[in-house]
PDB file of C-alpha atoms in Angstrom:
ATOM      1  CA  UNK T 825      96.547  89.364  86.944  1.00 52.00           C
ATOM      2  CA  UNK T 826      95.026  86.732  84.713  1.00 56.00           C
ATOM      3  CA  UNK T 827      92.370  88.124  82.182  1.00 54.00           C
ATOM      4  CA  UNK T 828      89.038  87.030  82.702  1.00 51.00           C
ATOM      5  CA  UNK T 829      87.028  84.469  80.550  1.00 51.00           C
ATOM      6  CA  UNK T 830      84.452  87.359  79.482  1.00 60.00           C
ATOM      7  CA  UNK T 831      87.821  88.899  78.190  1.00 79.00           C
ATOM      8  CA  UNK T 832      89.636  86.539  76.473  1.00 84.00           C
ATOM      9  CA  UNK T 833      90.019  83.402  75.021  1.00 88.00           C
ATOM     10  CA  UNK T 834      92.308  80.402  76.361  1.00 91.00           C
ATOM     11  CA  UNK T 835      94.635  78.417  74.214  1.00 92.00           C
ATOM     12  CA  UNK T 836      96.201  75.610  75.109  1.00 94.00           C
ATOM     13  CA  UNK T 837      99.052  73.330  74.208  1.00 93.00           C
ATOM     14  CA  UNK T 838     100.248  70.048  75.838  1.00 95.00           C
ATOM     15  CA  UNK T 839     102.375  67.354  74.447  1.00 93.00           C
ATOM     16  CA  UNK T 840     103.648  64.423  76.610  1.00 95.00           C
ATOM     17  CA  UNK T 841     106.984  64.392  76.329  1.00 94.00           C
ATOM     18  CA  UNK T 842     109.606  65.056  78.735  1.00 94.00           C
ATOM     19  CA  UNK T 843     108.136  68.880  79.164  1.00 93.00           C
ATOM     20  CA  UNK T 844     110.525  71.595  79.777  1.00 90.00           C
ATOM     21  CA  UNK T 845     113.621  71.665  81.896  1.00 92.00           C
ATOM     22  CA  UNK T 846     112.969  73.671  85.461  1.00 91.00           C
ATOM     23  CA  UNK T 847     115.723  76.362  84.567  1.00 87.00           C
ATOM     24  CA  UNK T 848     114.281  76.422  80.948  1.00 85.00           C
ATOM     25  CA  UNK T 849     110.735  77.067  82.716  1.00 87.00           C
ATOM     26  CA  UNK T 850     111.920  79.832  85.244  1.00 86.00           C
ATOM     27  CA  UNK T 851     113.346  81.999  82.351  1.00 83.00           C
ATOM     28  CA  UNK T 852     110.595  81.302  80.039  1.00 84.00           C
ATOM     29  CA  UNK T 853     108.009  82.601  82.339  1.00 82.00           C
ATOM     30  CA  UNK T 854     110.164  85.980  83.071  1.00 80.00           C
ATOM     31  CA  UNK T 855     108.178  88.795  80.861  1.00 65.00           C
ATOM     32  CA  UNK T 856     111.632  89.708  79.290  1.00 64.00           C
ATOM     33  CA  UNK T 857     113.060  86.694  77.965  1.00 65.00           C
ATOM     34  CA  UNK T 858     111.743  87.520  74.568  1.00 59.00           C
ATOM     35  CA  UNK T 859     114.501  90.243  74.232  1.00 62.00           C
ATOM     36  CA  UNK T 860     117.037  88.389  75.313  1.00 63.00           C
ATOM     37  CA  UNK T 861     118.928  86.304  72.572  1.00 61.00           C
ATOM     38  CA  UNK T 862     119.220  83.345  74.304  1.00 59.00           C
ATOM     39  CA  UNK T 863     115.230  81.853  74.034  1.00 58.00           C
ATOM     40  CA  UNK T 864     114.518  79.425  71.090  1.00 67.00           C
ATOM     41  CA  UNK T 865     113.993  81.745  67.831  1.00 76.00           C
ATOM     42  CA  UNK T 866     110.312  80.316  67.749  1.00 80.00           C
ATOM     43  CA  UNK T 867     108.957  80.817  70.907  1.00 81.00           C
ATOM     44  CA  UNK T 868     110.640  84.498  70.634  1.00 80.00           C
ATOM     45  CA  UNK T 869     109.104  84.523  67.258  1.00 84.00           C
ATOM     46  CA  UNK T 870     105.394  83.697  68.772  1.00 84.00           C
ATOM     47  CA  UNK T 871     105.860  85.859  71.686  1.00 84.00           C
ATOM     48  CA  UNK T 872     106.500  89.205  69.230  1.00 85.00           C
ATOM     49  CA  UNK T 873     103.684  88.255  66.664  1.00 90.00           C
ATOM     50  CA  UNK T 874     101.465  88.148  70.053  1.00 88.00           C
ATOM     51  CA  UNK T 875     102.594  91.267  71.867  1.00 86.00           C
ATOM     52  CA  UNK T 876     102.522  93.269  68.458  1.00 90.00           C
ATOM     53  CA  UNK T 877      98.805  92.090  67.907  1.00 89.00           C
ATOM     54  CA  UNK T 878      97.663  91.707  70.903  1.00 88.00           C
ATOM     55  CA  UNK T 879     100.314  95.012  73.058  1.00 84.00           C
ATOM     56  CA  UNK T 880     100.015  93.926  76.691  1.00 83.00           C
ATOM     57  CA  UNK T 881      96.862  92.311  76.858  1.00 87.00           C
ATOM     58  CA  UNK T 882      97.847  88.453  75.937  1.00 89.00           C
ATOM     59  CA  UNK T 883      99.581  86.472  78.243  1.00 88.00           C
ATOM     60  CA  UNK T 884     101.393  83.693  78.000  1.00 89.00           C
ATOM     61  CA  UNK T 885     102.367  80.765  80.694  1.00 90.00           C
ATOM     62  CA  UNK T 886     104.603  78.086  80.294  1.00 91.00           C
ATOM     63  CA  UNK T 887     104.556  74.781  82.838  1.00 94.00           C
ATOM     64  CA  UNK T 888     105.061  70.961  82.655  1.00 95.00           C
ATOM     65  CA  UNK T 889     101.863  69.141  83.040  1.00 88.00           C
ATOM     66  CA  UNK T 890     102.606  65.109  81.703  1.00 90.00           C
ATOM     67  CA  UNK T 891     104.967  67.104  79.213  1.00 94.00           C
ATOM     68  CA  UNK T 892     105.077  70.637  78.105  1.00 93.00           C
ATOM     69  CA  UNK T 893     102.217  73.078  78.717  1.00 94.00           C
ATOM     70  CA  UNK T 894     101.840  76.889  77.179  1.00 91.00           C
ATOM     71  CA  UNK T 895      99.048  78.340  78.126  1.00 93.00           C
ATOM     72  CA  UNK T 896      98.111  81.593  76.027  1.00 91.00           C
ATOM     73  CA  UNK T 897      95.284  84.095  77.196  1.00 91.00           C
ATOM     74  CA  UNK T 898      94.247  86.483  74.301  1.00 90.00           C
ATOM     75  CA  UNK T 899      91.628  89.113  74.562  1.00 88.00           C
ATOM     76  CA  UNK T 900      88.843  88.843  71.903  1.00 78.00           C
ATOM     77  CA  UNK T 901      89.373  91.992  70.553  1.00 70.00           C
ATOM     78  CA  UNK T 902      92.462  94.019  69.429  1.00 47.00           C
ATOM     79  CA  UNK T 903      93.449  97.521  71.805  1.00 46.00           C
TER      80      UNK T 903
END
């Protein structure tokens, strides 16, 4: 489930470039694919800071909208 506005705030990055590659997308928006080794260092790198700040209450999406979109959901307060 997606957290609500009341809960969180919504950040969101776009560039319009080519955007992500479909496979790239697919295992990018699996939860674990920040413990696998494969995933680019820096999105891995985000994706810990977040969870270790934020535990299971962030969320974030990756799509292609004109380019690359990540969408990240982060609750106002830490739990």
């Amino acid at each position: 489930s997606f957290p609500t506005r009341r809960s969180s705030d919504l950040i969101t990055i776009l560039d319009n470039g080519p955007g992500f590659p479909e496979d790239l997308l697919h295992f990018l928006n699996k939860e674990e694919f920040a413990e696998e080794k494969t995933a680019g260092i820096g999105i891995q790198n985000v994706w810990k800071r977040i969870k270790i700040r934020y535990e299971e209450k962030a969320t974030i999406l990756y799509s292609n909208s004109n380019g690359a979109c990540v969408e990240m959901y982060l609750p106002y307060e830490k739990y």
